[in-house]
mmCIF file of C-alpha atoms and ligand atoms in Angstrom:
data_model
loop_
_atom_site.group_PDB
_atom_site.id
_atom_site.type_symbol
_atom_site.label_atom_id
_atom_site.label_comp_id
_atom_site.label_asym_id
_atom_site.label_seq_id
_atom_site.Cartn_x
_atom_site.Cartn_y
_atom_site.Cartn_z
ATOM 1 C CA UNK A 11 0.000 0.000 0.000
ATOM 2 C CA UNK A 12 1.260 3.452 -0.861
ATOM 3 C CA UNK A 13 0.003 6.037 1.571
ATOM 4 C CA UNK A 14 2.266 9.014 0.986
ATOM 5 C CA UNK A 15 2.780 11.434 -1.845
ATOM 6 C CA UNK A 16 5.139 14.289 -2.573
ATOM 7 C CA UNK A 17 4.191 17.217 -4.777
ATOM 8 C CA UNK A 18 7.133 19.447 -5.721
ATOM 9 C CA UNK A 19 5.842 22.983 -6.153
ATOM 10 C CA UNK A 20 8.749 25.291 -5.437
ATOM 11 C CA UNK A 21 9.691 26.199 -9.027
ATOM 12 C CA UNK A 22 9.567 29.786 -10.225
ATOM 13 C CA UNK A 23 7.230 29.235 -13.160
ATOM 14 C CA UNK A 24 9.274 31.493 -15.427
ATOM 15 C CA UNK A 25 7.551 30.049 -18.492
ATOM 16 C CA UNK A 26 4.333 31.696 -17.298
ATOM 17 C CA UNK A 27 5.544 35.185 -16.559
ATOM 18 C CA UNK A 28 4.118 37.731 -15.963
ATOM 19 C CA UNK A 29 1.205 35.722 -14.468
ATOM 20 C CA UNK A 30 3.611 34.009 -12.054
ATOM 21 C CA UNK A 31 5.484 37.107 -10.935
ATOM 22 C CA UNK A 32 3.530 37.298 -7.677
ATOM 23 C CA UNK A 33 1.539 34.053 -7.629
ATOM 24 C CA UNK A 34 2.534 30.394 -7.786
ATOM 25 C CA UNK A 35 2.143 28.692 -11.154
ATOM 26 C CA UNK A 36 0.435 25.810 -9.329
ATOM 27 C CA UNK A 37 -2.417 28.188 -8.395
ATOM 28 C CA UNK A 38 -3.213 29.143 -11.998
ATOM 29 C CA UNK A 39 -6.752 27.913 -12.596
ATOM 30 C CA UNK A 40 -8.128 25.633 -15.254
ATOM 31 C CA UNK A 41 -11.486 27.469 -15.428
ATOM 32 C CA UNK A 42 -12.095 27.846 -11.665
ATOM 33 C CA UNK A 43 -9.873 25.223 -10.047
ATOM 34 C CA UNK A 44 -6.156 25.691 -9.366
ATOM 35 C CA UNK A 45 -3.950 23.145 -11.112
ATOM 36 C CA UNK A 46 -2.599 21.848 -7.795
ATOM 37 C CA UNK A 47 -6.107 20.973 -6.611
ATOM 38 C CA UNK A 48 -6.472 18.560 -9.555
ATOM 39 C CA UNK A 49 -3.137 17.007 -8.541
ATOM 40 C CA UNK A 50 -4.172 16.623 -4.889
ATOM 41 C CA UNK A 51 -7.478 15.146 -6.083
ATOM 42 C CA UNK A 52 -5.542 12.540 -8.095
ATOM 43 C CA UNK A 53 -3.711 11.527 -4.882
ATOM 44 C CA UNK A 54 -6.982 11.242 -2.982
ATOM 45 C CA UNK A 55 -8.629 9.276 -5.803
ATOM 46 C CA UNK A 56 -5.626 6.917 -5.681
ATOM 47 C CA UNK A 57 -6.070 6.284 -1.955
ATOM 48 C CA UNK A 58 -3.342 8.674 -0.744
ATOM 49 C CA UNK A 59 -4.225 11.175 1.925
ATOM 50 C CA UNK A 60 -0.843 12.053 3.399
ATOM 51 C CA UNK A 61 0.737 14.616 1.130
ATOM 52 C CA UNK A 62 3.887 16.680 1.388
ATOM 53 C CA UNK A 63 4.015 19.762 -0.794
ATOM 54 C CA UNK A 64 7.530 21.064 -1.426
ATOM 55 C CA UNK A 65 6.914 24.758 -1.349
ATOM 56 C CA UNK A 66 9.142 27.800 -1.494
ATOM 57 C CA UNK A 67 9.298 31.552 -1.625
ATOM 58 C CA UNK A 68 6.060 33.162 -2.832
ATOM 59 C CA UNK A 69 4.001 29.989 -2.472
ATOM 60 C CA UNK A 70 1.951 30.877 0.607
ATOM 61 C CA UNK A 71 -1.324 30.957 -1.307
ATOM 62 C CA UNK A 72 -1.057 27.179 -1.849
ATOM 63 C CA UNK A 73 -1.168 26.719 1.945
ATOM 64 C CA UNK A 74 -4.067 29.142 2.226
ATOM 65 C CA UNK A 75 -5.960 27.338 -0.514
ATOM 66 C CA UNK A 76 -6.034 24.066 1.428
ATOM 67 C CA UNK A 77 -6.650 25.770 4.786
ATOM 68 C CA UNK A 78 -10.020 26.735 6.269
ATOM 69 C CA UNK A 79 -11.469 30.071 5.297
ATOM 70 C CA UNK A 80 -13.892 30.955 8.095
ATOM 71 C CA UNK A 81 -14.940 34.236 6.537
ATOM 72 C CA UNK A 82 -16.097 32.624 3.292
ATOM 73 C CA UNK A 83 -17.666 29.712 5.153
ATOM 74 C CA UNK A 84 -19.670 32.092 7.347
ATOM 75 C CA UNK A 85 -20.782 34.075 4.344
ATOM 76 C CA UNK A 86 -22.087 31.034 2.454
ATOM 77 C CA UNK A 87 -23.731 29.696 5.595
ATOM 78 C CA UNK A 88 -25.507 33.030 6.099
ATOM 79 C CA UNK A 89 -26.666 33.050 2.488
ATOM 80 C CA UNK A 90 -27.672 29.422 2.798
ATOM 81 C CA UNK A 91 -25.533 28.553 -0.216
ATOM 82 C CA UNK A 92 -24.947 24.913 0.469
ATOM 83 C CA UNK A 93 -23.204 24.109 -2.779
ATOM 84 C CA UNK A 94 -20.418 26.681 -2.354
ATOM 85 C CA UNK A 95 -20.136 25.915 1.357
ATOM 86 C CA UNK A 96 -19.661 22.224 0.581
ATOM 87 C CA UNK A 97 -17.095 23.000 -2.078
ATOM 88 C CA UNK A 98 -15.058 24.944 0.469
ATOM 89 C CA UNK A 99 -15.261 22.190 3.050
ATOM 90 C CA UNK A 100 -14.273 19.639 0.439
ATOM 91 C CA UNK A 101 -11.048 21.505 -0.378
ATOM 92 C CA UNK A 102 -10.187 22.007 3.290
ATOM 93 C CA UNK A 103 -10.696 18.336 4.102
ATOM 94 C CA UNK A 104 -9.287 16.687 1.002
ATOM 95 C CA UNK A 105 -6.180 15.262 2.653
ATOM 96 C CA UNK A 106 -3.551 15.706 5.355
ATOM 97 C CA UNK A 107 -1.320 18.202 3.635
ATOM 98 C CA UNK A 108 2.093 19.148 5.005
ATOM 99 C CA UNK A 109 4.488 21.728 3.669
ATOM 100 C CA UNK A 110 8.237 22.039 3.653
ATOM 101 C CA UNK A 111 10.195 24.820 2.044
ATOM 102 C CA UNK A 112 12.952 24.285 -0.461
ATOM 103 C CA UNK A 113 15.040 27.303 0.475
ATOM 104 C CA UNK A 114 17.250 27.246 -2.604
ATOM 105 C CA UNK A 115 16.033 26.150 -6.000
ATOM 106 C CA UNK A 116 18.512 23.350 -6.665
ATOM 107 C CA UNK A 117 16.341 21.223 -8.923
ATOM 108 C CA UNK A 118 13.743 18.472 -8.797
ATOM 109 C CA UNK A 119 16.171 15.966 -7.251
ATOM 110 C CA UNK A 120 16.882 18.323 -4.384
ATOM 111 C CA UNK A 121 13.157 18.993 -3.922
ATOM 112 C CA UNK A 122 12.484 15.257 -3.551
ATOM 113 C CA UNK A 123 15.407 14.941 -1.122
ATOM 114 C CA UNK A 124 13.453 17.310 1.164
ATOM 115 C CA UNK A 125 10.824 14.549 1.534
ATOM 116 C CA UNK A 126 13.140 11.987 3.184
ATOM 117 C CA UNK A 127 11.816 12.453 6.711
ATOM 118 C CA UNK A 128 8.189 12.573 5.556
ATOM 119 C CA UNK A 129 8.523 9.313 3.621
ATOM 120 C CA UNK A 130 10.763 7.465 6.085
ATOM 121 C CA UNK A 131 11.014 3.845 5.088
ATOM 122 C CA UNK A 132 7.946 3.719 2.856
ATOM 123 C CA UNK A 133 7.503 3.805 -0.902
ATOM 124 C CA UNK A 134 5.826 6.991 -2.068
ATOM 125 C CA UNK A 135 4.287 8.675 -5.098
ATOM 126 C CA UNK A 136 5.626 11.842 -6.707
ATOM 127 C CA UNK A 137 3.253 14.053 -8.693
ATOM 128 C CA UNK A 138 4.620 17.111 -10.431
ATOM 129 C CA UNK A 139 2.498 20.133 -9.616
ATOM 130 C CA UNK A 140 2.214 21.360 -13.196
ATOM 131 C CA UNK A 141 0.902 18.201 -14.825
ATOM 132 C CA UNK A 142 -2.691 16.972 -14.897
ATOM 133 C CA UNK A 143 -3.468 13.502 -16.215
ATOM 134 C CA UNK A 144 -7.070 13.051 -17.258
ATOM 135 C CA UNK A 145 -7.947 9.369 -17.071
ATOM 136 C CA UNK A 146 -10.647 6.921 -16.029
ATOM 137 C CA UNK A 147 -8.366 5.218 -13.486
ATOM 138 C CA UNK A 148 -6.174 7.901 -11.846
ATOM 139 C CA UNK A 149 -2.600 7.762 -13.213
ATOM 140 C CA UNK A 150 -1.143 7.335 -9.724
ATOM 141 C CA UNK A 151 -3.545 4.462 -9.044
ATOM 142 C CA UNK A 152 -2.452 2.756 -12.282
ATOM 143 C CA UNK A 153 1.171 2.999 -11.144
ATOM 144 C CA UNK A 154 0.445 1.851 -7.593
ATOM 145 C CA UNK A 155 -1.190 -1.270 -9.067
ATOM 146 C CA UNK A 156 1.984 -1.972 -11.073
ATOM 147 C CA UNK A 157 4.217 -1.302 -8.062
ATOM 148 C CA UNK A 158 2.243 -3.768 -5.938
ATOM 149 C CA UNK A 159 2.936 -6.395 -8.571
ATOM 150 C CA UNK A 160 6.639 -5.758 -9.292
ATOM 151 C CA UNK A 161 7.948 -3.901 -6.201
ATOM 152 C CA UNK A 162 10.208 -1.701 -8.348
ATOM 153 C CA UNK A 163 10.143 2.078 -8.778
ATOM 154 C CA UNK A 164 7.704 2.998 -11.554
ATOM 155 C CA UNK A 165 8.023 6.012 -13.812
ATOM 156 C CA UNK A 166 5.116 7.274 -15.899
ATOM 157 C CA UNK A 167 6.033 7.857 -19.522
ATOM 158 C CA UNK A 168 4.313 9.005 -22.672
ATOM 159 C CA UNK A 169 5.319 8.987 -26.294
ATOM 160 C CA UNK A 170 6.198 12.496 -27.498
ATOM 161 C CA UNK A 171 7.023 13.814 -30.980
ATOM 162 C CA UNK A 172 10.778 13.885 -31.727
ATOM 163 C CA UNK A 173 10.907 17.693 -31.579
ATOM 164 C CA UNK A 174 9.785 17.619 -27.935
ATOM 165 C CA UNK A 175 12.337 15.028 -26.746
ATOM 166 C CA UNK A 176 14.827 17.644 -25.520
ATOM 167 C CA UNK A 177 12.199 19.082 -23.101
ATOM 168 C CA UNK A 178 11.840 15.912 -21.035
ATOM 169 C CA UNK A 179 13.603 13.078 -19.251
ATOM 170 C CA UNK A 180 13.768 10.235 -21.801
ATOM 171 C CA UNK A 181 13.896 6.519 -20.993
ATOM 172 C CA UNK A 182 15.210 3.471 -22.819
ATOM 173 C CA UNK A 183 14.549 -0.203 -22.116
ATOM 174 C CA UNK A 184 12.833 -3.415 -23.105
ATOM 175 C CA UNK A 185 9.071 -3.657 -23.474
ATOM 176 C CA UNK A 186 7.811 -6.433 -21.212
ATOM 177 C CA UNK A 187 4.141 -5.866 -21.986
ATOM 178 C CA UNK A 188 2.015 -3.432 -23.981
ATOM 179 C CA UNK A 189 2.422 -0.732 -21.354
ATOM 180 C CA UNK A 190 5.523 -1.683 -19.293
ATOM 181 C CA UNK A 191 9.240 -1.307 -19.944
ATOM 182 C CA UNK A 192 12.141 -2.653 -17.934
ATOM 183 C CA UNK A 193 14.535 0.283 -18.057
ATOM 184 C CA UNK A 194 18.201 0.287 -18.942
ATOM 185 C CA UNK A 195 18.663 3.987 -19.600
ATOM 186 C CA UNK A 196 17.444 7.421 -18.546
ATOM 187 C CA UNK A 197 18.667 10.794 -19.764
ATOM 188 C CA UNK A 198 17.481 14.233 -18.740
ATOM 189 C CA UNK A 199 16.547 16.436 -21.699
ATOM 190 C CA UNK A 200 18.776 14.811 -24.335
ATOM 191 C CA UNK A 201 19.364 16.095 -27.848
ATOM 192 C CA UNK A 202 17.114 14.143 -30.187
ATOM 193 C CA UNK A 203 20.051 12.192 -31.713
ATOM 194 C CA UNK A 204 21.213 11.104 -28.224
ATOM 195 C CA UNK A 205 17.766 10.012 -26.995
ATOM 196 C CA UNK A 206 17.226 6.278 -26.455
ATOM 197 C CA UNK A 207 13.542 6.583 -27.458
ATOM 198 C CA UNK A 208 10.725 9.097 -27.639
ATOM 199 C CA UNK A 209 9.233 7.960 -24.329
ATOM 200 C CA UNK A 210 9.213 10.977 -22.029
ATOM 201 C CA UNK A 211 9.005 11.028 -18.230
ATOM 202 C CA UNK A 212 5.494 12.302 -17.643
ATOM 203 C CA UNK A 213 5.421 13.899 -14.203
ATOM 204 C CA UNK A 214 4.418 10.897 -12.060
ATOM 205 C CA UNK A 215 6.688 8.481 -10.192
ATOM 206 C CA UNK A 216 6.421 5.744 -7.595
ATOM 207 C CA UNK A 217 9.725 5.749 -5.718
ATOM 208 C CA UNK A 218 11.251 3.807 -2.859
ATOM 209 C CA UNK A 219 13.417 5.279 -0.071
ATOM 210 C CA UNK A 220 16.487 3.844 -1.908
ATOM 211 C CA UNK A 221 16.505 7.110 -3.827
ATOM 212 C CA UNK A 222 17.383 9.314 -0.820
ATOM 213 C CA UNK A 223 21.026 8.300 -0.175
ATOM 214 C CA UNK A 224 21.601 8.611 -3.930
ATOM 215 C CA UNK A 225 20.023 12.058 -4.125
ATOM 216 C CA UNK A 226 22.286 13.181 -1.306
ATOM 217 C CA UNK A 227 25.300 12.568 -3.538
ATOM 218 C CA UNK A 228 23.944 13.229 -7.025
ATOM 219 C CA UNK A 229 26.065 15.911 -8.690
ATOM 220 C CA UNK A 230 24.471 18.822 -10.474
ATOM 221 C CA UNK A 231 23.432 17.960 -14.027
ATOM 222 C CA UNK A 232 21.354 19.608 -16.742
ATOM 223 C CA UNK A 233 20.721 23.291 -16.025
ATOM 224 C CA UNK A 234 23.225 23.096 -13.115
ATOM 225 C CA UNK A 235 20.460 21.478 -11.034
ATOM 226 C CA UNK A 236 20.262 18.230 -9.065
ATOM 227 C CA UNK A 237 18.175 16.113 -11.392
ATOM 228 C CA UNK A 238 15.880 13.308 -10.241
ATOM 229 C CA UNK A 239 16.541 11.604 -13.591
ATOM 230 C CA UNK A 240 20.296 11.469 -12.828
ATOM 231 C CA UNK A 241 19.645 9.921 -9.402
ATOM 232 C CA UNK A 242 17.340 7.318 -10.967
ATOM 233 C CA UNK A 243 20.017 6.550 -13.525
ATOM 234 C CA UNK A 244 22.468 5.795 -10.669
ATOM 235 C CA UNK A 245 19.820 3.647 -8.943
ATOM 236 C CA UNK A 246 19.331 1.770 -12.206
ATOM 237 C CA UNK A 247 22.878 0.385 -11.965
ATOM 238 C CA UNK A 248 21.915 -1.899 -9.105
ATOM 239 C CA UNK A 249 18.117 -1.808 -8.935
ATOM 240 C CA UNK A 250 15.330 -2.566 -11.403
ATOM 241 C CA UNK A 251 13.181 0.381 -12.493
ATOM 242 C CA UNK A 252 10.135 0.199 -14.720
ATOM 243 C CA UNK A 253 8.380 2.706 -16.917
ATOM 244 C CA UNK A 254 4.670 2.592 -17.514
ATOM 245 C CA UNK A 255 2.763 4.086 -20.410
ATOM 246 C CA UNK A 256 -0.203 5.655 -18.684
ATOM 247 C CA UNK A 257 -3.736 5.263 -19.944
ATOM 248 C CA UNK A 258 -5.075 8.767 -20.063
ATOM 249 C CA UNK A 259 -4.355 12.187 -21.460
ATOM 250 C CA UNK A 260 -1.479 14.176 -20.031
ATOM 251 C CA UNK A 261 -1.645 17.966 -19.866
ATOM 252 C CA UNK A 262 1.748 19.633 -19.411
ATOM 253 C CA UNK A 263 0.588 22.928 -17.965
ATOM 254 C CA UNK A 264 4.048 24.454 -17.995
ATOM 255 C CA UNK A 265 3.348 25.060 -21.673
ATOM 256 C CA UNK A 266 1.104 28.004 -22.557
ATOM 257 C CA UNK A 267 -0.554 26.481 -25.610
ATOM 258 C CA UNK A 268 -1.206 23.257 -23.662
ATOM 259 C CA UNK A 269 -2.737 25.361 -20.891
ATOM 260 C CA UNK A 270 -5.117 27.038 -23.320
ATOM 261 C CA UNK A 271 -6.083 23.740 -24.932
ATOM 262 C CA UNK A 272 -6.663 22.127 -21.540
ATOM 263 C CA UNK A 273 -8.910 24.988 -20.461
ATOM 264 C CA UNK A 274 -11.029 24.547 -23.591
ATOM 265 C CA UNK A 275 -11.156 20.763 -23.302
ATOM 266 C CA UNK A 276 -12.147 20.872 -19.637
ATOM 267 C CA UNK A 277 -14.761 23.572 -20.286
ATOM 268 C CA UNK A 278 -16.291 21.504 -23.089
ATOM 269 C CA UNK A 279 -16.783 18.713 -20.550
ATOM 270 C CA UNK A 280 -18.823 20.932 -18.234
ATOM 271 C CA UNK A 281 -22.566 21.113 -18.830
ATOM 272 C CA UNK A 282 -22.774 24.824 -18.098
ATOM 273 C CA UNK A 283 -20.203 25.712 -20.801
ATOM 274 C CA UNK A 284 -20.305 22.929 -23.378
ATOM 275 C CA UNK A 285 -23.019 24.250 -25.695
ATOM 276 C CA UNK A 286 -22.303 28.022 -25.704
ATOM 277 C CA UNK A 287 -18.532 27.451 -25.888
ATOM 278 C CA UNK A 288 -18.837 25.041 -28.808
ATOM 279 C CA UNK A 289 -21.005 27.581 -30.656
ATOM 280 C CA UNK A 290 -18.551 30.367 -29.889
ATOM 281 C CA UNK A 291 -15.592 28.315 -31.108
ATOM 282 C CA UNK A 292 -17.360 27.403 -34.356
ATOM 283 C CA UNK A 293 -18.264 31.024 -34.918
ATOM 284 C CA UNK A 294 -14.779 32.473 -34.405
ATOM 285 C CA UNK A 295 -13.232 29.763 -36.556
ATOM 286 C CA UNK A 296 -15.696 30.604 -39.343
ATOM 287 C CA UNK A 297 -14.773 34.275 -39.028
ATOM 288 C CA UNK A 298 -10.984 33.647 -39.263
HETATM 289 C C1 LIG B 5 10.882 17.496 -15.034
HETATM 290 C C2 LIG B 5 11.784 16.263 -15.090
HETATM 291 C C3 LIG B 5 11.739 15.642 -16.480
HETATM 292 C C4 LIG B 5 10.293 15.319 -16.844
HETATM 293 C C5 LIG B 5 9.413 16.571 -16.717
HETATM 294 C C6 LIG B 5 7.964 16.180 -16.894
HETATM 295 O O1 LIG B 5 11.414 18.497 -15.858
HETATM 296 O O2 LIG B 5 13.109 16.643 -14.753
HETATM 297 O O3 LIG B 5 12.504 14.454 -16.492
HETATM 298 O O4 LIG B 5 10.228 14.803 -18.160
HETATM 299 O O5 LIG B 5 9.557 17.180 -15.442
HETATM 300 O O6 LIG B 5 7.107 17.261 -16.909
HETATM 301 P P1 LIG B 5 10.943 20.053 -15.770
HETATM 302 O O7 LIG B 5 9.697 20.157 -16.590
HETATM 303 O O8 LIG B 5 10.727 20.353 -14.337
HETATM 304 O O9 LIG B 5 12.092 20.832 -16.372
#
């Protein structure tokens, strides 16, 4: 059973400036819900309720978001607005959420290293705070199921077009079933001609505590940061690691066009917006 999750959310979000100058990128909303709430919901839907968010400078609003807001609660109670009141209570009670600050931005590997005391001797899930995976079975649940079977760290991957390979961690290995690979290689953001495949690390991991002593010693890599991919590559020398192609649609919300597309897709799934938005989209496309 995996009971703990880590959500790294300390990054600066430079790709989303100026929106992220004074607010965390994880709080940018898809319609009306901050991205990080979708990620926490995925944990909860996968049976995980003990979550550590790796936070940092300028990220206080994430803590406030998952805290109680008595003023709003009182207002909706007064107005007898049960639906909004319940929504608030839902967010406040989603999970046990803890925070730790990454004081210096030394990379994803360093962020995960901050979780060593929280995770102790247990395997844990990692969910990157800027990725949503829309799926019938939550992505983390799919990976937990695989972990229970193989007891090896599991890395979510997805096939990406060759021109996007240099934006991601890329894995290489042997397919052992339609969706599972036994890994023999991992490279962080390789040039396309150095990449072992087009399977990109997709923002979800199931890790074991074996990673912590390695992270402690992993030298700085790509971008002069301590890379989780580099630590996993060291682990791979003496430990099996698997990659899993996730069933579902991944939305990389660090990318502006992806963000826009996700907003439209999610809105089209909501009854209140589907019809008028579809009509609007048809109309502006006709006009172009
Ligand atoms: C991180 C990881 C990379 C992974 C990516 C997924 O990179 O280092 O291996 O493919 O997340 O979104 P970042 O996007 O933080 O640069």
